[in-house]
Amino acid sequence: MVDGGKNLRVSVLGGRGMLGSELCAQLRALRCDASAFDLPECDITRSGHVAAALAGADAVVNCAAYTNVDRAEDEPEAARAVNATAVGELGRQAAARGLYVLHISTDFVFDGAGDRPYDEACAPAPLCVYGMTKLEGERALAGAGCRHAIVRVQWSYGFNGVNFPVKLVERAAAGGELRVVDDQVGAPTWTRDIARALTELLLRRAEGLYHFANAGYASRYETAVFIAGRLGLSNPVIPCRTADFPVKARRPLNSRFDTRKIRALLCAPIRPWQDALGEFLGEYENKRRPGPAR
Ligand SMILES: NC(=O)c1ccc[n+]([C@@H]2O[C@H](COP(=O)([O-])OP(=O)(O)OC[C@H]3O[C@@H](n4cnc5c(N)ncnc54)[C@H](OP(=O)(O)O)[C@@H]3O)[C@@H](O)[C@H]2O)c1
């Protein structure tokens, strides 16, 4: 890890979300002065709230987003306000204050056609409102004139939010077979590993567009089989197709990222998804298990 975190004042927008909370914890462990800003007291669609969050900061990380992918289809203006318009305003305020911005985006900016891993030069073509508004946010930030980096992440999971591994374990506990799609491919990626990379970019004030994911690829079904094996779940895991589960928003089938650009910058290699998910599941099980009787 690069030096320079001590006493750095970092405002983390969306700082109580799944990624933001992990990032705040890691920054504080490095003795950064990390402040979490989130709903309801900080609404990034309100420029006065953004100004208050930026006051006194040396840098800002934007983890805030409208992340309900299916609901965004019914509420495109609400999604656009958070994911696009507010990001442009954040960038303009940061430019006026000379602040560096690290912003988080998504694989949903791509249509997921084919099976080639996406690098940063690939042309975006979002399939849904969420992806469209996140792409608009990237462009608004790039046009705002502040020093910034954008990190696209995908298939992330962590302790403090709704995500595939946690939902699968909860479904398993309810009993019965687990039907899981086998035609969506990406890399399950732990927020702990994302936050580590973000911290490094922040301390270096890296600029540009980056793709981050844990190493290797798997389908959702293969991920579920891995989780079931690690946790000793007895539920049968049955592969099925995305088309078998109609949902409002179209999702990319291919979420593979080419991470060469960010790997060239980071101090340590990015670990395989199996190592990260295995460690997460171990900690997750320990948290779920009741403590010893007193
Ligand atoms: N999770 C994934 O698989 C995934 C994949 C690709 C990219 N991403 C991106 O990763 C970033 C972090 O997301 P996450 O996974 O940590 O999801 P998350 O847990 O939903 O975090 C988003 C946070 O933003 C907050 N927020 C929503 N609207 C806001 C507003 N108007 N003002 C201030 N805060 C607001 C949310 O608060 P509430 O909970 O109260 O709404 C939540 O705390 C986002 O940019 C997301 O697009 C996530």
Coordinates of C-alpha atoms and ligand atoms in Angstrom, one line a residue:
M1 CA 0.0 0.0 0.0
V2 CA 1.3 3.5 -0.8
D3 CA 1.9 6.0 2.1
G4 CA 0.1 9.2 2.7
G5 CA -3.2 8.3 4.2
K6 CA -2.6 9.6 7.7
N7 CA -4.9 12.6 8.5
L8 CA -6.2 12.8 4.9
R9 CA -9.7 14.1 5.0
V10 CA -11.9 12.0 2.8
S11 CA -15.7 12.4 2.3
V12 CA -17.3 9.2 1.3
L13 CA -20.8 9.7 -0.3
G14 CA -23.0 6.7 0.1
G15 CA -20.7 5.9 3.0
R16 CA -23.1 3.6 4.8
G17 CA -23.9 1.5 1.8
M18 CA -22.3 -1.9 1.0
L19 CA -19.1 -0.6 -0.6
G20 CA -19.0 2.8 1.2
S21 CA -19.0 1.3 4.7
E22 CA -16.2 -1.1 3.8
L23 CA -14.2 1.8 2.3
C24 CA -14.7 4.0 5.4
A25 CA -13.5 1.2 7.6
Q26 CA -10.3 0.6 5.6
L27 CA -9.5 4.3 5.3
R28 CA -9.9 4.7 9.1
A29 CA -7.6 1.7 9.6
L30 CA -5.0 3.7 7.7
R31 CA -5.7 6.7 10.0
C32 CA -7.4 8.7 7.3
D33 CA -10.1 11.0 8.5
A34 CA -12.9 9.4 6.6
S35 CA -16.4 10.8 7.0
A36 CA -19.5 8.8 5.8
F37 CA -22.3 10.8 4.1
D38 CA -25.5 9.1 3.2
L39 CA -29.3 9.4 3.2
P40 CA -31.2 10.9 4.9
E41 CA -28.9 13.7 6.1
C42 CA -26.9 13.8 2.9
D43 CA -28.9 13.6 -0.3
I44 CA -26.5 14.0 -3.2
T45 CA -29.3 15.3 -5.4
R46 CA -29.3 18.4 -3.2
S47 CA -26.4 20.7 -4.1
G48 CA -26.4 22.2 -0.6
H49 CA -25.9 18.7 0.9
V50 CA -23.0 18.1 -1.5
A51 CA -21.4 21.4 -0.6
A52 CA -21.6 20.5 3.1
A53 CA -20.0 17.1 2.5
L54 CA -17.2 18.6 0.5
A55 CA -16.4 21.4 3.0
G56 CA -13.1 20.7 4.6
A57 CA -12.3 17.5 2.6
D58 CA -9.1 16.8 0.7
A59 CA -10.8 14.3 -1.6
V60 CA -14.2 12.7 -2.2
V61 CA -15.3 9.2 -3.1
N62 CA -18.8 8.8 -4.6
C63 CA -20.2 5.4 -3.6
A64 CA -23.8 6.8 -3.5
A65 CA -26.1 5.5 -6.3
Y66 CA -29.6 4.5 -7.1
T67 CA -28.9 0.8 -7.2
N68 CA -32.3 -0.9 -7.5
V69 CA -31.9 -2.0 -11.1
D70 CA -35.5 -3.2 -11.6
R71 CA -37.2 -0.3 -9.9
A72 CA -35.1 2.1 -12.0
E73 CA -37.2 0.9 -15.0
D74 CA -40.3 2.5 -13.4
E75 CA -38.4 5.5 -11.9
P76 CA -36.0 6.6 -14.6
E77 CA -36.0 10.3 -13.4
A78 CA -35.3 9.3 -9.8
A79 CA -32.4 7.1 -11.0
R80 CA -31.1 9.8 -13.3
A81 CA -31.2 12.4 -10.5
V82 CA -28.8 10.3 -8.3
N83 CA -26.7 8.4 -10.9
A84 CA -26.2 11.2 -13.4
T85 CA -27.3 14.8 -12.6
A86 CA -25.9 14.7 -9.0
V87 CA -22.6 13.3 -10.3
G88 CA -22.2 16.2 -12.7
E89 CA -23.0 18.7 -9.9
L90 CA -20.5 16.9 -7.6
G91 CA -17.8 17.2 -10.2
R92 CA -18.5 20.9 -10.8
Q93 CA -18.3 21.7 -7.0
A94 CA -15.2 19.6 -6.7
A95 CA -13.6 21.5 -9.7
A96 CA -14.4 24.8 -8.0
R97 CA -12.7 23.6 -4.8
G98 CA -9.7 21.8 -6.5
L99 CA -10.8 18.5 -5.1
Y100 CA -10.0 15.0 -6.4
V101 CA -13.1 12.7 -7.0
L102 CA -13.1 9.0 -7.1
H103 CA -16.4 7.7 -8.6
I104 CA -17.8 4.2 -8.8
S105 CA -19.5 2.8 -11.9
T106 CA -20.7 -0.5 -13.2
D107 CA -20.5 -3.3 -15.8
F108 CA -24.1 -2.5 -16.6
V109 CA -22.8 0.3 -19.0
F110 CA -22.2 -2.7 -21.4
D111 CA -24.7 -4.8 -23.3
G112 CA -22.8 -8.1 -22.4
A113 CA -22.8 -9.4 -26.0
G114 CA -20.2 -12.1 -26.8
D115 CA -17.8 -13.6 -24.3
R116 CA -14.8 -11.2 -24.6
P117 CA -13.7 -9.5 -21.4
Y118 CA -14.4 -5.8 -21.5
D119 CA -11.5 -3.4 -21.3
E120 CA -11.8 0.4 -20.7
A121 CA -11.7 1.2 -24.4
C122 CA -14.8 -0.9 -25.2
A123 CA -17.8 1.0 -26.3
P124 CA -20.6 1.2 -23.7
A125 CA -24.2 0.2 -24.8
P126 CA -26.4 -0.1 -21.7
L127 CA -29.5 -2.3 -21.8
C128 CA -31.4 -0.8 -18.9
V129 CA -32.2 2.5 -17.2
Y130 CA -29.7 1.9 -14.3
G131 CA -26.9 1.2 -16.8
M132 CA -27.9 4.2 -19.0
T133 CA -28.0 6.6 -16.0
K134 CA -24.6 5.3 -14.6
L135 CA -23.1 5.9 -18.0
E136 CA -24.5 9.4 -18.1
G137 CA -23.0 10.0 -14.6
E138 CA -19.5 8.9 -15.9
R139 CA -19.8 11.4 -18.8
A140 CA -21.1 14.2 -16.5
L141 CA -18.2 13.8 -14.2
A142 CA -15.7 13.7 -17.1
G143 CA -17.2 16.9 -18.4
A144 CA -17.1 18.7 -15.0
G145 CA -13.4 19.7 -15.0
C146 CA -12.3 18.1 -11.7
R147 CA -9.4 15.7 -11.3
H148 CA -11.0 12.3 -11.1
A149 CA -10.9 8.6 -11.6
I150 CA -13.9 6.3 -12.4
V151 CA -13.7 2.7 -11.3
R152 CA -16.2 0.3 -12.8
V153 CA -17.0 -2.7 -10.6
Q154 CA -19.3 -5.7 -11.0
W155 CA -21.0 -8.6 -9.1
S156 CA -19.9 -7.1 -5.8
Y157 CA -20.8 -8.5 -2.4
G158 CA -20.1 -7.6 1.2
F159 CA -21.4 -7.6 4.7
N160 CA -23.6 -4.5 4.6
G161 CA -26.0 -4.9 1.7
V162 CA -28.1 -7.1 -0.6
N163 CA -26.0 -9.3 -2.8
F164 CA -26.0 -12.7 -4.6
P165 CA -24.0 -14.8 -2.1
V166 CA -26.1 -13.6 0.9
K167 CA -29.4 -14.0 -1.0
L168 CA -28.4 -17.5 -2.0
V169 CA -27.6 -18.5 1.6
E170 CA -30.9 -17.1 2.8
R171 CA -32.8 -18.9 0.0
A172 CA -30.9 -22.1 1.0
A173 CA -32.0 -21.7 4.6
A174 CA -35.6 -21.7 3.5
G175 CA -35.1 -25.2 2.0
G176 CA -35.6 -26.7 -1.4
E177 CA -33.6 -26.6 -4.6
L178 CA -31.7 -23.5 -5.7
R179 CA -32.3 -22.7 -9.4
V180 CA -29.5 -20.4 -10.6
V181 CA -28.8 -18.9 -14.0
D182 CA -25.9 -20.4 -15.9
D183 CA -25.7 -17.9 -18.8
Q184 CA -24.6 -14.8 -16.8
V185 CA -20.8 -14.8 -16.4
G186 CA -18.6 -12.4 -14.4
A187 CA -16.4 -12.5 -11.3
P188 CA -17.9 -12.4 -7.8
T189 CA -16.0 -9.5 -6.3
W190 CA -15.7 -8.7 -2.5
T191 CA -16.1 -5.1 -1.5
R192 CA -13.1 -5.6 0.8
D193 CA -10.9 -6.1 -2.3
I194 CA -12.6 -3.2 -4.1
A195 CA -12.0 -0.9 -1.2
R196 CA -8.3 -1.9 -1.0
A197 CA -7.9 -0.9 -4.7
L198 CA -9.9 2.3 -4.3
T199 CA -7.7 3.3 -1.3
E200 CA -4.6 2.8 -3.4
L201 CA -6.0 4.9 -6.3
L202 CA -7.1 7.6 -3.9
L203 CA -3.7 7.9 -2.2
R204 CA -2.0 8.1 -5.6
R205 CA -4.7 10.5 -6.9
A206 CA -4.8 8.2 -10.0
E207 CA -6.8 9.6 -12.9
G208 CA -8.7 7.9 -15.7
L209 CA -11.1 5.0 -16.2
Y210 CA -10.5 1.6 -14.6
H211 CA -12.2 -1.9 -14.5
F212 CA -11.9 -3.8 -11.2
A213 CA -12.9 -7.4 -10.4
N214 CA -11.5 -10.3 -8.5
A215 CA -9.5 -12.6 -10.8
G216 CA -11.1 -15.3 -12.9
Y217 CA -14.6 -15.8 -14.2
A218 CA -17.7 -17.9 -13.3
S219 CA -21.3 -18.1 -14.1
R220 CA -23.9 -17.4 -11.3
Y221 CA -24.5 -21.2 -11.2
E222 CA -20.8 -22.0 -10.8
T223 CA -20.7 -19.4 -8.0
A224 CA -23.7 -21.0 -6.3
V225 CA -22.1 -24.4 -6.5
F226 CA -18.9 -23.0 -4.9
I227 CA -20.9 -21.4 -2.1
A228 CA -22.9 -24.6 -1.5
G229 CA -19.7 -26.6 -1.4
R230 CA -18.0 -24.3 1.0
L231 CA -21.0 -24.0 3.4
G232 CA -22.0 -27.7 3.1
L233 CA -25.5 -26.8 1.9
S234 CA -27.6 -29.8 1.1
N235 CA -29.9 -28.0 -1.3
P236 CA -29.6 -29.2 -4.9
V237 CA -28.3 -26.5 -7.1
I238 CA -30.0 -26.5 -10.6
P239 CA -28.7 -24.6 -13.6
C240 CA -31.3 -22.6 -15.6
R241 CA -31.3 -19.7 -18.1
T242 CA -31.8 -16.0 -17.6
A243 CA -34.9 -16.2 -19.8
D244 CA -36.5 -18.5 -17.2
F245 CA -36.6 -15.7 -14.7
P246 CA -38.3 -12.7 -16.3
V247 CA -37.4 -9.4 -14.6
K248 CA -38.0 -5.8 -15.5
A249 CA -34.5 -4.7 -16.4
R250 CA -32.4 -6.4 -19.0
R251 CA -28.9 -7.4 -17.6
P252 CA -25.7 -8.1 -19.5
L253 CA -25.0 -11.8 -19.8
N254 CA -21.3 -11.2 -20.2
S255 CA -19.9 -9.1 -17.3
R256 CA -16.2 -10.2 -17.7
F257 CA -13.8 -7.4 -17.1
D258 CA -10.3 -7.1 -18.4
T259 CA -8.4 -5.7 -15.4
R260 CA -5.0 -5.3 -16.9
K261 CA -5.0 -1.5 -16.6
I262 CA -5.7 -1.3 -12.9
R263 CA -3.4 -4.3 -12.2
A264 CA -0.5 -2.4 -13.7
L265 CA -1.1 0.3 -11.1
L266 CA -1.8 -1.7 -7.9
C267 CA 1.0 -2.8 -5.5
A268 CA -0.3 -6.4 -5.1
P269 CA -2.0 -8.8 -7.6
I270 CA -5.8 -9.1 -7.5
R271 CA -6.7 -12.4 -5.9
P272 CA -8.9 -15.1 -7.5
W273 CA -12.6 -14.8 -6.8
Q274 CA -12.6 -18.2 -5.1
D275 CA -10.1 -17.0 -2.5
A276 CA -12.0 -13.8 -1.7
L277 CA -15.4 -15.5 -1.6
G278 CA -14.1 -18.4 0.5
E279 CA -12.7 -15.9 3.1
F280 CA -16.0 -13.9 3.0
L281 CA -18.1 -17.0 3.6
G282 CA -15.9 -18.0 6.5
E283 CA -16.4 -14.6 8.2
Y284 CA -20.1 -14.5 7.2
E285 CA -20.7 -17.9 8.9
N286 CA -18.9 -16.8 12.0
K287 CA -21.1 -13.6 12.2
R288 CA -24.3 -15.7 11.7
R289 CA -23.4 -18.4 14.2
P290 CA -24.7 -17.6 17.7
G291 CA -22.0 -17.0 20.3
P292 CA -21.3 -19.6 23.1
A293 CA -23.9 -19.9 25.8
R294 CA -22.9 -18.1 29.0
Ligands
LIG1 N1 -23.6 -4.1 -5.8 C1 -23.1 -4.4 -7.0 O1 -23.1 -5.6 -7.5 C2 -22.6 -3.3 -7.9 C3 -22.1 -3.7 -9.2 C4 -21.6 -2.7 -10.0 C5 -21.5 -1.4 -9.6 N2 -21.9 -1.0 -8.3 C6 -21.8 0.4 -7.9 O2 -21.0 0.4 -6.7 C7 -21.3 1.6 -6.0 C8 -21.7 1.3 -4.6 O3 -22.9 0.5 -4.5 P1 -23.2 -0.6 -3.4 O4 -23.0 -1.9 -4.0 O5 -22.4 -0.2 -2.1 O6 -24.8 -0.4 -3.2 P2 -25.6 0.2 -2.0 O7 -25.4 -0.6 -0.8 O8 -27.0 0.4 -2.5 O9 -25.0 1.7 -1.8 C9 -25.4 2.9 -2.3 C10 -25.6 3.9 -1.2 O10 -26.0 5.1 -1.8 C11 -27.1 5.6 -1.0 N3 -27.9 6.6 -1.7 C12 -28.9 6.3 -2.6 N4 -29.4 7.5 -3.1 C13 -28.7 8.5 -2.5 C14 -28.8 9.9 -2.5 N5 -29.7 10.5 -3.2 N6 -27.9 10.6 -1.8 C15 -27.0 10.0 -1.0 N7 -26.9 8.6 -0.9 C16 -27.7 7.9 -1.6 C17 -27.8 4.4 -0.6 O11 -28.7 4.7 0.5 P3 -30.0 3.8 0.7 O12 -29.6 2.4 0.9 O13 -30.7 4.5 1.9 O14 -30.8 4.0 -0.6 C18 -26.7 3.5 -0.2 O15 -26.2 3.7 1.1 C19 -22.5 2.3 -6.8 O16 -22.0 3.3 -7.6 C20 -23.0 1.1 -7.7 O17 -23.6 1.6 -8.8 C21 -22.5 -2.0 -7.5

